[in-house]
Coordinates of C-alpha atoms and ligand atoms in Angstrom, one line a residue:
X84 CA 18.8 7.5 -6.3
X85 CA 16.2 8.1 -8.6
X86 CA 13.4 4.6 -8.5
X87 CA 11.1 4.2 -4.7
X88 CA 10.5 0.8 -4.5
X89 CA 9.4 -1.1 -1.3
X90 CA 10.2 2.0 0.8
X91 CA 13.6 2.6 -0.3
X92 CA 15.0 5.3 -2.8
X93 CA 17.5 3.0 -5.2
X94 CA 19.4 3.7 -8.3
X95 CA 17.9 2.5 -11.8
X96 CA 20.4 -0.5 -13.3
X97 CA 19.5 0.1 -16.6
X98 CA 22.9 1.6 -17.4
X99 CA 21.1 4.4 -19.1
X100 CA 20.4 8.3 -17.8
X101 CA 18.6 11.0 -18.2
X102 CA 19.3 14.8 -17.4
X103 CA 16.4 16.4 -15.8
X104 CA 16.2 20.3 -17.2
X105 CA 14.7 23.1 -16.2
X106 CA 13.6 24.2 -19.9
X107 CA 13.8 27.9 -18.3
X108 CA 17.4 28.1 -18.3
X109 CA 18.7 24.8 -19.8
X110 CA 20.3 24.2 -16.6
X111 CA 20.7 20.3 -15.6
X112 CA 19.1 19.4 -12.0
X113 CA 19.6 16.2 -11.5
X114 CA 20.7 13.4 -13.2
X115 CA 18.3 10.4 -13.2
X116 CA 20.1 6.8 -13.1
X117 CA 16.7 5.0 -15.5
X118 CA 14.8 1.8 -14.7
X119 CA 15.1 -1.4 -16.2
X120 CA 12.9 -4.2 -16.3
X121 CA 14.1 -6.0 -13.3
X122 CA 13.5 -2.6 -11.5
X123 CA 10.3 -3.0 -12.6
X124 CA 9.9 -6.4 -11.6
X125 CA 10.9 -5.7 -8.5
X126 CA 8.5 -2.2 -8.0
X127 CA 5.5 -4.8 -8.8
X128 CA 6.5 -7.6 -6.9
X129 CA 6.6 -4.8 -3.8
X130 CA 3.4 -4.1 -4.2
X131 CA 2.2 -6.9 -4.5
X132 CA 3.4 -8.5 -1.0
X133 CA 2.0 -5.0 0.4
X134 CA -1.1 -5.5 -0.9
X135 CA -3.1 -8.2 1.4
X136 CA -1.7 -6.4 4.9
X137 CA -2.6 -2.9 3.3
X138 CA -5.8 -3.8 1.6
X139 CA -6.9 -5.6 5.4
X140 CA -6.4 -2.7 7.6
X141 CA -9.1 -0.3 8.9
X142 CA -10.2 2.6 6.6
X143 CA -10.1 5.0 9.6
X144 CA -6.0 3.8 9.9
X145 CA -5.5 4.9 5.9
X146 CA -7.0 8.1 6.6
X147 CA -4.8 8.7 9.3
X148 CA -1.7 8.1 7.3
X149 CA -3.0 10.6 4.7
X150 CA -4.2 13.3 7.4
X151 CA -0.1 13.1 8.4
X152 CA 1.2 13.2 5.1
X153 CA -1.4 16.2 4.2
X154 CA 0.7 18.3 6.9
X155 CA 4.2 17.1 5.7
X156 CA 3.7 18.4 2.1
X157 CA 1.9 21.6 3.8
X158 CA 5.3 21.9 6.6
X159 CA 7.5 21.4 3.1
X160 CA 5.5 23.2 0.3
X161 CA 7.9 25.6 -0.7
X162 CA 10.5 23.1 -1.4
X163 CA 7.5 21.1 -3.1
X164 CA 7.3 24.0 -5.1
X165 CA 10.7 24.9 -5.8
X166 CA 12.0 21.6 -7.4
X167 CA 8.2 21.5 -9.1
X168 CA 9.3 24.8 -10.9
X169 CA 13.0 23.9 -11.6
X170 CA 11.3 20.6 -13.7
X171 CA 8.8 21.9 -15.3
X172 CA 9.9 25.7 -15.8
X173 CA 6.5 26.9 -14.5
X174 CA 6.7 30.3 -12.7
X175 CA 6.7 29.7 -8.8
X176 CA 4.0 32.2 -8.7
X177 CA 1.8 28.9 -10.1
X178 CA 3.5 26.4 -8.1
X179 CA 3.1 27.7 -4.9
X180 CA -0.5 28.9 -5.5
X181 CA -1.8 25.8 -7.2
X182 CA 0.4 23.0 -7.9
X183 CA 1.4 22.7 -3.9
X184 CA -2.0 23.6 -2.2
X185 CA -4.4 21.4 -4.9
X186 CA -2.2 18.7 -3.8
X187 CA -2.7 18.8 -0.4
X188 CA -6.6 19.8 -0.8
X189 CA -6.8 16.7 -2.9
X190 CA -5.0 14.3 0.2
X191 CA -7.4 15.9 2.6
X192 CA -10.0 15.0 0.9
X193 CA -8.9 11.2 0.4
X194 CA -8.3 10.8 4.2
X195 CA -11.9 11.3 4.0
X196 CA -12.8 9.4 1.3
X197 CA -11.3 6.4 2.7
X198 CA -13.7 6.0 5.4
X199 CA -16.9 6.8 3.3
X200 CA -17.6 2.9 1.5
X201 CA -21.2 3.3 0.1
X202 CA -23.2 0.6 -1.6
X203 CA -26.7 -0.4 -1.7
X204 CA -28.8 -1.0 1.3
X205 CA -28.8 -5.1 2.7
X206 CA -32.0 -6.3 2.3
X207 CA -34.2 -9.1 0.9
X208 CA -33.9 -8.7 -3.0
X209 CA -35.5 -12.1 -3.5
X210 CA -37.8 -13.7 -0.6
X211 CA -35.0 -16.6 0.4
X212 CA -32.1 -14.8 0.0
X213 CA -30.3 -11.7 2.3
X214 CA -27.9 -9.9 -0.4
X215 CA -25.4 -7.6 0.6
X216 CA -22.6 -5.3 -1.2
X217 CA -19.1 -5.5 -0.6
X218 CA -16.5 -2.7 -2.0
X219 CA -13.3 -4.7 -2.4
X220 CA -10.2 -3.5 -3.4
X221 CA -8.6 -4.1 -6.6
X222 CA -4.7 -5.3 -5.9
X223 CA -2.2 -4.1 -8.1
X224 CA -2.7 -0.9 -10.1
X225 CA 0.2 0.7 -12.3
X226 CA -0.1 4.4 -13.0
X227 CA 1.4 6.5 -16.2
X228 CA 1.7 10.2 -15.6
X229 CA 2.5 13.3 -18.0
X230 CA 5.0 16.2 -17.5
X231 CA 2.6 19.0 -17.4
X232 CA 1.3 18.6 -13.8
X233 CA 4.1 16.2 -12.7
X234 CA 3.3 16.5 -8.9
X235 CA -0.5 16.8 -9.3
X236 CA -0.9 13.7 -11.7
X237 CA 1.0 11.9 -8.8
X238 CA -1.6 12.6 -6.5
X239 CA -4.7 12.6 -8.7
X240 CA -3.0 8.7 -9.9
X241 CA -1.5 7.7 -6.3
X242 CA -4.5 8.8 -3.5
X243 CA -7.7 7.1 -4.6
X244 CA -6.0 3.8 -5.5
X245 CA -4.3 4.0 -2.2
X246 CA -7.1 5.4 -0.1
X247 CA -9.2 2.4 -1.2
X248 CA -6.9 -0.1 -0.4
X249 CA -5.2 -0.8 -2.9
X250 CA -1.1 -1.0 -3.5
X251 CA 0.6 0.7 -7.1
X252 CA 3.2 1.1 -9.1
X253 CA 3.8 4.8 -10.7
X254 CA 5.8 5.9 -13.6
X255 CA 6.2 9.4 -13.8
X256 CA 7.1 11.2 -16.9
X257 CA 10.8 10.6 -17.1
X258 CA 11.9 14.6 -17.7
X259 CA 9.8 15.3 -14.6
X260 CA 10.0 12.5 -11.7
X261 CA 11.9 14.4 -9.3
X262 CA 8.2 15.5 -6.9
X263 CA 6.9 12.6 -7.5
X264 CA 9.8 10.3 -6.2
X265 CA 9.5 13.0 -2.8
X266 CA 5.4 12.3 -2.7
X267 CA 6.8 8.8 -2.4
X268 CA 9.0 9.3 0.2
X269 CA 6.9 12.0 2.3
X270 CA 4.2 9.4 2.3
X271 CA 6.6 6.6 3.8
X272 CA 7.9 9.5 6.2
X273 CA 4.2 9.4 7.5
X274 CA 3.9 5.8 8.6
X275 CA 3.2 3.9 5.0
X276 CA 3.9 0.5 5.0
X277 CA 6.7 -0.3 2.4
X278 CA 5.8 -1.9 -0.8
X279 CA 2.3 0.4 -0.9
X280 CA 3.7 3.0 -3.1
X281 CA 6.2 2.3 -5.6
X282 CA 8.0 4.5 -8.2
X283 CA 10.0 3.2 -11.0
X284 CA 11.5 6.1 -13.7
X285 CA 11.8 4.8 -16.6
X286 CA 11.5 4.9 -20.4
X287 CA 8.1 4.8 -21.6
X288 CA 8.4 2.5 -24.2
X289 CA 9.9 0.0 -22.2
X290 CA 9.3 0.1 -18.8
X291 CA 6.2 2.2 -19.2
X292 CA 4.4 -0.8 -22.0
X293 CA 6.0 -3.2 -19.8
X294 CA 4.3 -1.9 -16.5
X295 CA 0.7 -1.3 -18.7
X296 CA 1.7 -5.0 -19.8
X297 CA 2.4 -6.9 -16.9
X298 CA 0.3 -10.2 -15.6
X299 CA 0.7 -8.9 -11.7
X300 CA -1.1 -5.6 -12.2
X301 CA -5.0 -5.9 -11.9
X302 CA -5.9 -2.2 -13.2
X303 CA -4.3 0.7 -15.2
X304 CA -4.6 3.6 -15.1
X305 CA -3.2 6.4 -17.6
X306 CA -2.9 10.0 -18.4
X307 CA -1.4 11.2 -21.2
X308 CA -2.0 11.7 -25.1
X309 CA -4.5 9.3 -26.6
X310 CA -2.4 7.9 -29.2
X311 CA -0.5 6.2 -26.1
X312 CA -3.3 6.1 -24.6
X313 CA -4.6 3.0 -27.6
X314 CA -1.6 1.0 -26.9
X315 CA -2.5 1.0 -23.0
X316 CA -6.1 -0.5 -24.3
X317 CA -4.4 -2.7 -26.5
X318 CA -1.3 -4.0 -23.5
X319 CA -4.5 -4.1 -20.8
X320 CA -6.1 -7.0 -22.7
X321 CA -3.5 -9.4 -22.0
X322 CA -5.1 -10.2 -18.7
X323 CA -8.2 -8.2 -18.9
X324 CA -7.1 -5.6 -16.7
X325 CA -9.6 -2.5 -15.4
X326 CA -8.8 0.2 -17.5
X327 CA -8.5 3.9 -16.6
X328 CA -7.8 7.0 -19.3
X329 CA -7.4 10.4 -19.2
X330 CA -6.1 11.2 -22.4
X331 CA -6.5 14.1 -24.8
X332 CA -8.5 17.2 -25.0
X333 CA -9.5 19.8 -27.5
X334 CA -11.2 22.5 -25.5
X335 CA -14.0 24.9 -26.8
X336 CA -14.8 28.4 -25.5
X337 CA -18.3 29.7 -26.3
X338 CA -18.6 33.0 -26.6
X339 CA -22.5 34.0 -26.9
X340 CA -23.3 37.5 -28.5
X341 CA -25.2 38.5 -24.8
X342 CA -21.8 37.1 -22.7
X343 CA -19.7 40.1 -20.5
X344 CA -17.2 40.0 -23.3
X345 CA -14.6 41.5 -21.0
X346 CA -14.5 38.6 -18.9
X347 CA -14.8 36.3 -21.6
X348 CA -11.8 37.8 -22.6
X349 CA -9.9 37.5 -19.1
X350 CA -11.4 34.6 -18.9
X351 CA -9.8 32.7 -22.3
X352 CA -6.6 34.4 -21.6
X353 CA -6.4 32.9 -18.6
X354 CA -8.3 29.8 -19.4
X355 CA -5.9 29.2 -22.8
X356 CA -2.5 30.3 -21.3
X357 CA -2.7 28.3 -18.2
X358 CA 0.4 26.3 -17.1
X359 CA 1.7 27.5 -20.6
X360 CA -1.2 25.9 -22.7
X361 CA 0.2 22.4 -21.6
X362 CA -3.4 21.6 -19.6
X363 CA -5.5 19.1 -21.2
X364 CA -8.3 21.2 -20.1
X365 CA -7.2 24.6 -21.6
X366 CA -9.3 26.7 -23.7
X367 CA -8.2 25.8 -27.3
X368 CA -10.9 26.9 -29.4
X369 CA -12.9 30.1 -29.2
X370 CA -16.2 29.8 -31.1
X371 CA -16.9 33.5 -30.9
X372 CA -20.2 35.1 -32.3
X373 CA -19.5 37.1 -35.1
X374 CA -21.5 40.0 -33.7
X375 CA -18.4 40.3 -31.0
X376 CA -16.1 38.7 -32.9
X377 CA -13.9 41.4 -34.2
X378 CA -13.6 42.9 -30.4
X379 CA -13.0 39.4 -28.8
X380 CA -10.0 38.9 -31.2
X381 CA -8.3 42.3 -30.5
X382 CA -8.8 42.5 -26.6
X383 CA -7.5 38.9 -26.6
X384 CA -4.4 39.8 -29.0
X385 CA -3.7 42.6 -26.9
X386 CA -3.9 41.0 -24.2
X387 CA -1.4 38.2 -25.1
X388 CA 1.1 40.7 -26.7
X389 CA 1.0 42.4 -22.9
X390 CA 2.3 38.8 -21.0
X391 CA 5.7 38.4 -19.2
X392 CA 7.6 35.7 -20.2
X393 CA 9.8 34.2 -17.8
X394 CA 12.2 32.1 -15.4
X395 CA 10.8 30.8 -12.4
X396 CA 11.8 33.2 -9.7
X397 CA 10.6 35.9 -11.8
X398 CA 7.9 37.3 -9.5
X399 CA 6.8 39.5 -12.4
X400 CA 6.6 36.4 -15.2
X401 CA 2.9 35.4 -16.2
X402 CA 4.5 32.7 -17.8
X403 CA 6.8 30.2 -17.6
X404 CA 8.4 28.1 -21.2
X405 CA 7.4 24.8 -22.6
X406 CA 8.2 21.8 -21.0
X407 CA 11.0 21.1 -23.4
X408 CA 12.7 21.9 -26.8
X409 CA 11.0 19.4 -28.0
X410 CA 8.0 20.6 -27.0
X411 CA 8.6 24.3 -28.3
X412 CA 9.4 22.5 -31.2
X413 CA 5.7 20.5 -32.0
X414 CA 4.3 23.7 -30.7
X415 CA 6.2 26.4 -33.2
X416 CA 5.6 23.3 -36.2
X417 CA 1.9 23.4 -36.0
X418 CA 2.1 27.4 -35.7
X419 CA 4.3 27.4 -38.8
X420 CA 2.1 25.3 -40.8
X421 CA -0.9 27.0 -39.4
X422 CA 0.7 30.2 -41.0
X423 CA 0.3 29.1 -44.6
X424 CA -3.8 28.8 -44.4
X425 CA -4.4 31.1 -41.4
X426 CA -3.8 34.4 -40.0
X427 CA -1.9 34.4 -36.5
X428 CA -2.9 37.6 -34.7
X429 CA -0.7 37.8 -31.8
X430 CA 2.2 35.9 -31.1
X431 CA 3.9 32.6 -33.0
X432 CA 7.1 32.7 -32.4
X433 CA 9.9 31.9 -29.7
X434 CA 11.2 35.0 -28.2
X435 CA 15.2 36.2 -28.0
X436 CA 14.6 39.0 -24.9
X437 CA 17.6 39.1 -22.7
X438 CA 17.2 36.1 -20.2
X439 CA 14.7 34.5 -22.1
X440 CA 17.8 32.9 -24.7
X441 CA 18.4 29.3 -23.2
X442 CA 14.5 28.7 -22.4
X443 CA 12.4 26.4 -24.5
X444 CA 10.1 29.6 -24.7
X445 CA 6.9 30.6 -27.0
X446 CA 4.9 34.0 -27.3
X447 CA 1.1 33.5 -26.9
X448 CA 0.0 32.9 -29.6
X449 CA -3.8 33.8 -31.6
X450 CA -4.8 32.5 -34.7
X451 CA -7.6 33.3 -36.7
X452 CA -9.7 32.7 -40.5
X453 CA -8.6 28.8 -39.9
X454 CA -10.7 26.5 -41.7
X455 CA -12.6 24.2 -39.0
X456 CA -11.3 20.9 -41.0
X457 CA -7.5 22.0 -40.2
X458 CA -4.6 21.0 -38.3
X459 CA -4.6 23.8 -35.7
X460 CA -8.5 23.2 -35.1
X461 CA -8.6 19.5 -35.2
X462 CA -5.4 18.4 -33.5
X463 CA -4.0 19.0 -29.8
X464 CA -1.0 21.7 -29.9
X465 CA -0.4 21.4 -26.1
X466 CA 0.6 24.9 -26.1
X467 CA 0.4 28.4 -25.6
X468 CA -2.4 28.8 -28.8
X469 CA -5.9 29.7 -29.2
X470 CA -8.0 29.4 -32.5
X471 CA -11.1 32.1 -33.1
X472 CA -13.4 30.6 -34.9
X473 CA -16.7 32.8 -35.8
X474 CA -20.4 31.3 -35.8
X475 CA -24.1 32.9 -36.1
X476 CA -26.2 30.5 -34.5
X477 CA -26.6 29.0 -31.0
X478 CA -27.0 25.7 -33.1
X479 CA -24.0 26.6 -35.0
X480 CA -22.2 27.2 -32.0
X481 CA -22.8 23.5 -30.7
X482 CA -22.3 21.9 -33.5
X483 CA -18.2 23.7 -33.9
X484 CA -17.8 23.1 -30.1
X485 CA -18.4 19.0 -30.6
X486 CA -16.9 19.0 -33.7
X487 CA -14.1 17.1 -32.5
X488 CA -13.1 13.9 -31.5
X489 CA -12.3 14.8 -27.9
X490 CA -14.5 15.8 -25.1
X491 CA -12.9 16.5 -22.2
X492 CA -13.8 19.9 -20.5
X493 CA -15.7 23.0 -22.7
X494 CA -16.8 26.3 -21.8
X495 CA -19.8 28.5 -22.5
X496 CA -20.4 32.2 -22.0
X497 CA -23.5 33.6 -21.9
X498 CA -25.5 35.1 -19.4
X499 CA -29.2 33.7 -20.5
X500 CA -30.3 30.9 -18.7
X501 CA -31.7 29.0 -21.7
X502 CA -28.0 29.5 -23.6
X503 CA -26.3 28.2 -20.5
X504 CA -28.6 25.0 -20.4
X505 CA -28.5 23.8 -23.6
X506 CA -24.7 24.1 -23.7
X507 CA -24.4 22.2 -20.5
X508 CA -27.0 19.8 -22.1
X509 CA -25.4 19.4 -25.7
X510 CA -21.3 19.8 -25.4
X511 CA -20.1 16.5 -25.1
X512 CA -17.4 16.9 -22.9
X513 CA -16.7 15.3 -18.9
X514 CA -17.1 18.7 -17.2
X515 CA -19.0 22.2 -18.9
X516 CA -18.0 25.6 -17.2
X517 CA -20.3 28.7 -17.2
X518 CA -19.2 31.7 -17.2
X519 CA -15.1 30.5 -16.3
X520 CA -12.8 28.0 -17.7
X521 CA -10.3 25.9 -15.9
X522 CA -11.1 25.7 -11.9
X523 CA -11.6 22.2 -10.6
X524 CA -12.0 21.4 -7.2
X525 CA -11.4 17.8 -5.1
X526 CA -15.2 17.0 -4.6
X527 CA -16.0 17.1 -7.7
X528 CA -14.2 14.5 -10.9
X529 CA -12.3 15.5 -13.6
X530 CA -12.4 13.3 -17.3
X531 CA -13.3 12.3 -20.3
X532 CA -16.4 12.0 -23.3
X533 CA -15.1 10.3 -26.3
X534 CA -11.7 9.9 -27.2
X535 CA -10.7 11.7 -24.3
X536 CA -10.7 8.3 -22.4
X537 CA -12.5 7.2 -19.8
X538 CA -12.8 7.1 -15.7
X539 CA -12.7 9.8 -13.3
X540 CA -9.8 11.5 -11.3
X541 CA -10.7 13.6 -8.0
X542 CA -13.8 12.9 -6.1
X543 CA -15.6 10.1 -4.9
X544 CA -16.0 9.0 -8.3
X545 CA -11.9 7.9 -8.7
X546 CA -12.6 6.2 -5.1
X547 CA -15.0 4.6 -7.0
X548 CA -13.1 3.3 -9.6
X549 CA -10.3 2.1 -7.3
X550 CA -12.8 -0.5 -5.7
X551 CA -14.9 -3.5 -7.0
X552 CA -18.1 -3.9 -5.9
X553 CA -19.0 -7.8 -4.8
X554 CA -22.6 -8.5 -4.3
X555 CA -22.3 -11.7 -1.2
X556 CA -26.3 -13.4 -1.1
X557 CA -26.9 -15.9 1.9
X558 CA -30.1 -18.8 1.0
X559 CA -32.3 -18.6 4.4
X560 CA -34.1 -21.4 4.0
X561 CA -31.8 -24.0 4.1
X562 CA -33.7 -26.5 2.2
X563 CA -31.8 -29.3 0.1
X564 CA -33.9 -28.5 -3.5
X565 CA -34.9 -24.6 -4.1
X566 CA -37.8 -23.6 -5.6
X567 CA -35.4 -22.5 -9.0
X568 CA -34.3 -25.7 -9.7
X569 CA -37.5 -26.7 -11.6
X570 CA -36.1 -24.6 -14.2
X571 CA -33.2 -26.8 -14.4
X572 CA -34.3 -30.4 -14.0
X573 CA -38.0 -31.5 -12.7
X574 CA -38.8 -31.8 -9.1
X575 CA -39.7 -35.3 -8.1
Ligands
LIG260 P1 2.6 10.9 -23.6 O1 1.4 10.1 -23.9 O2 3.6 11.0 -24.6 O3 3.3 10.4 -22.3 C1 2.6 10.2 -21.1 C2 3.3 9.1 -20.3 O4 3.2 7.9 -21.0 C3 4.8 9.4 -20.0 O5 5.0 9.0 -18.7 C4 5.5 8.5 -21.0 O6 6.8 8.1 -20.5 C5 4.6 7.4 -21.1 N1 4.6 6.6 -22.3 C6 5.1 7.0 -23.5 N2 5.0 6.0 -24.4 C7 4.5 4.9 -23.8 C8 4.2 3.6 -24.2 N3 4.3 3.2 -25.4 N4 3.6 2.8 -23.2 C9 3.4 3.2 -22.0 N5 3.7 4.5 -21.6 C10 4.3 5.3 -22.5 O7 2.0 12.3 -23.2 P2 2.8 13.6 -22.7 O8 3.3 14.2 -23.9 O9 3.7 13.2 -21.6 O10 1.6 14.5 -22.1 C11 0.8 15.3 -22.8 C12 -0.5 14.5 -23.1 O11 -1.2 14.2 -21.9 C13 -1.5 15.4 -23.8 O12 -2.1 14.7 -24.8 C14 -2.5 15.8 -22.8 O13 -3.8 16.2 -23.2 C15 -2.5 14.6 -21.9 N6 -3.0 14.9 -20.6 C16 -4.3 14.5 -20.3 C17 -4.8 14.8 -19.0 C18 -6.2 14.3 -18.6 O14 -6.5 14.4 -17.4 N7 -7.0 13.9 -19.6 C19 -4.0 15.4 -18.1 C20 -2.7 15.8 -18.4 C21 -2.3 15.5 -19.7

């Protein structure tokens, strides 16, 4: 039973399946029964009974729903983090110490949101009018997720659309929908109504265009690459729907000649090898100055070269394999290519260690004396890669860091005040670190410049977007012809 629609686990009747692996060990979990489009139809149809009684009910009663569910993923983590692992490979070193707790951080903190609805003061904008704001609900909203952070996109897609009264319909990636078919659940364990949250597994192409498609769904809202993310544009103007996308990203690392280069160098291992390199946010692209340069690239090779690869339960793994064989596949490709116009310092290929053989694994990898026009430099790898690229000037430096079409997170390192401003100033990107790459915290929203998309997850900026505002003006006069209408016809 693989689809959560209108409060019930049911199996997809498309007739098709699909095994869910852990790429660690090639070993099948589950078996997922797939959606089809009358699943769909009737995922959206939920929803969209729920929504008038759910969108009606007092903030204060959302909130409590969400403080109960909070404590039901905290009472259940470890199996939260144990079937997160087994579908994504991760070590459960990383589920259990962020996957699981920035879950529940991020529910706490929309059981607060809920009750905070802010808006402009009521008052007398014009003389004979009182005008107030009202922050409405949307209806509908259908949610696309990715496979890196299966259980965390659920929440990041799922709380601020329900916490602001609205009703969705989620589609998971469909190699990794096993947490988020038990956030579903968990949350109807804590006293949703049915129909509020609905989650269909299916085949992007189909059920996932059909879902971004549909005439019943009032806003979308999608994370994953941004050439899907176009088509979502292009499916979202059928019936003007509010538009959400967190799409691609390209990150740069600044490294400043006056930076602590050591924890630069912890700091874009970490910040690149994260969740394997599959983070939109990770570090992809050191712009190093040349002064440090040549120490930058052989701490960080050696550094890489020193990681543990390995299965989940390995307590001493730093890192777990790529999503899939397909995957491993685009990553190595890119590497291979790379190899013919680039030097790769550290890493680039899959490993054959003993109990490493049936895992979709990759060395970290460092690649250096890339031209800034090619492949590895311009496009996403999704991976466990970093590119060095040297410059001389701060202006320089800027210029590398937004020469790129996305702009969705950036670092600098530095520890001069004027450095540090301008880079916050000038990178175009949704969120600038100083000094460390990668942490993001509930209160604060995570997204895109440029054609990283657009829209905020976390904080009260994704409430934000979950809402319309309506502005309601009441005439005090009560007289028959107002003053205004001379500009339409003459007052006799
Ligand atoms: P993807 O775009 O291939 O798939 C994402 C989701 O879209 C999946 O659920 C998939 O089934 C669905 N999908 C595929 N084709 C579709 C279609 N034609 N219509 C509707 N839905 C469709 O991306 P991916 O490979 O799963 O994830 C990696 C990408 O996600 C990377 O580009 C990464 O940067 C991005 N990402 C972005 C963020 C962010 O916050 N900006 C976060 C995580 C991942």
């Amino acid at each position: 039973m693989h689809q959560f629609i209108n409060g019930k686990l049911l199996s997809g009747t498309s007739g098709s399946s699909l095994d869910v692996i852990n790429p660690a060990t090639s070993e099948v979990v589950e078996t997922v029964g797939l959606a089809s489009l009358a699943d769909l139809e009737s995922a959206v149809a939920a929803a969209r009974s729920a929504f008038p009684s759910w969108s009606r009910i007092a903030p204060g009663e959302r909130a409590g729903i969400l403080q109960k569910f909070a404590r039901i993923i905290e009472d259940r983590a470890e199996e939260f983090a144990r079937v997160e692992s087994s579908q994504t490979g991760k070590p459960l070193r990383l589920t259990r110490e962020f996957d699981v707790p920035g879950t529940i951080n991020n529910i706490d903190f929309f059981a607060g949101a809920a009750r905070h609805l802010e808006g402009k003061a009521t008052a007398e904008y014009s003389p004979q009018h009182t005008s107030s704001i009202r922050r409405e609900s949307i209806g509908v909203v259908g949610s696309i997720a990715p496979w890196n952070y299966p259980l965390q996109m659920a929440a990041w897609k799922i709380l601020p659309a329900i916490a602001a009264g609205n009703t969705i319909v989620l589609k998971p990636a469909e190699i990794t929908p096993l947490t988020s078919l038990m956030f579903a659940q968990a949350l109807s364990d804590a006293g949703l109504p049915d129909g509020v949250v609905n989650v269909v597994v299916g085949d992007g192409a189909t059920v996932g265009a059909a879902l971004m498609r549909h005439p019943d769904v009032d806003m979308v809202s999608f994370t994953g690459s941004t050439a899907v993310g176009r088509t979502v544009l292009e499916a979202a103007s059928v019936n003007s729907k509010r538009v959400h996308l967190e799409l691609g990203g390209k990150a740069p690392f600044v490294v400043f000649d006056d930076a602590n280069l050591d924890a630069a160098v912890h700091g874009a291992v970490a910040g690149s090898m994260i969740n394997t390199g599959q983070d939109c946010t990770a570090a992809t692209r050191a712009i190093v100055h040349r002064s440090v340069y040549a120490e930058f690239v052989a701490k960080v090779a050696a550094r890489f070269d020193g990681l543990v690869l390995g299965i989940p339960g390995d307590t001493n793994a730093d890192l777990g394999p790529l999503v899939s064989f397909k995957q491993r596949d685009h990553v190595a490709g890119m590497v291979d290519r790379a190899r013919t116009y680039s030097k790769v310092m550290a890493g680039g290929y899959a490993p054959t260690d003993e109990g490493l053989e049936n895992g979709a694994f990759y060395r970290p990898t460092l690649v250096v004396d890339a031209a800034p026009d090619s492949e590895i430099v311009r496009d996403e790898v999704f991976g466990p890669v970093l590119v060095v690229l040297p410059f001389e000037t701060d202006d320089e430096a800027i210029h590398l860091a937004n020469d790129t079409v996305y702009g969705l997170a950036a670092s600098a390192w530095t520890n001069n005040l004027q450095r540090a401003l301008r880079a916050t100033r000038e990178i175009q990107a949704g969120c600038v670190w100083v000094n460390d790459h990668v942490p993001i915290v509930s209160e604060m929203p995570h997204g895109g410049f440029k054609q990283s998309g657009f829209g905020k997850d976390m904080s009260a900026y994704s409430f934000e977007e979950y809402t319309q505002v309506k502005h309601v003006m009441f005439e005090l006069e009560g007289v028959t012809r107002k003053d205004w209408h001379r500009t339409i016809f003459k007052l006799r």
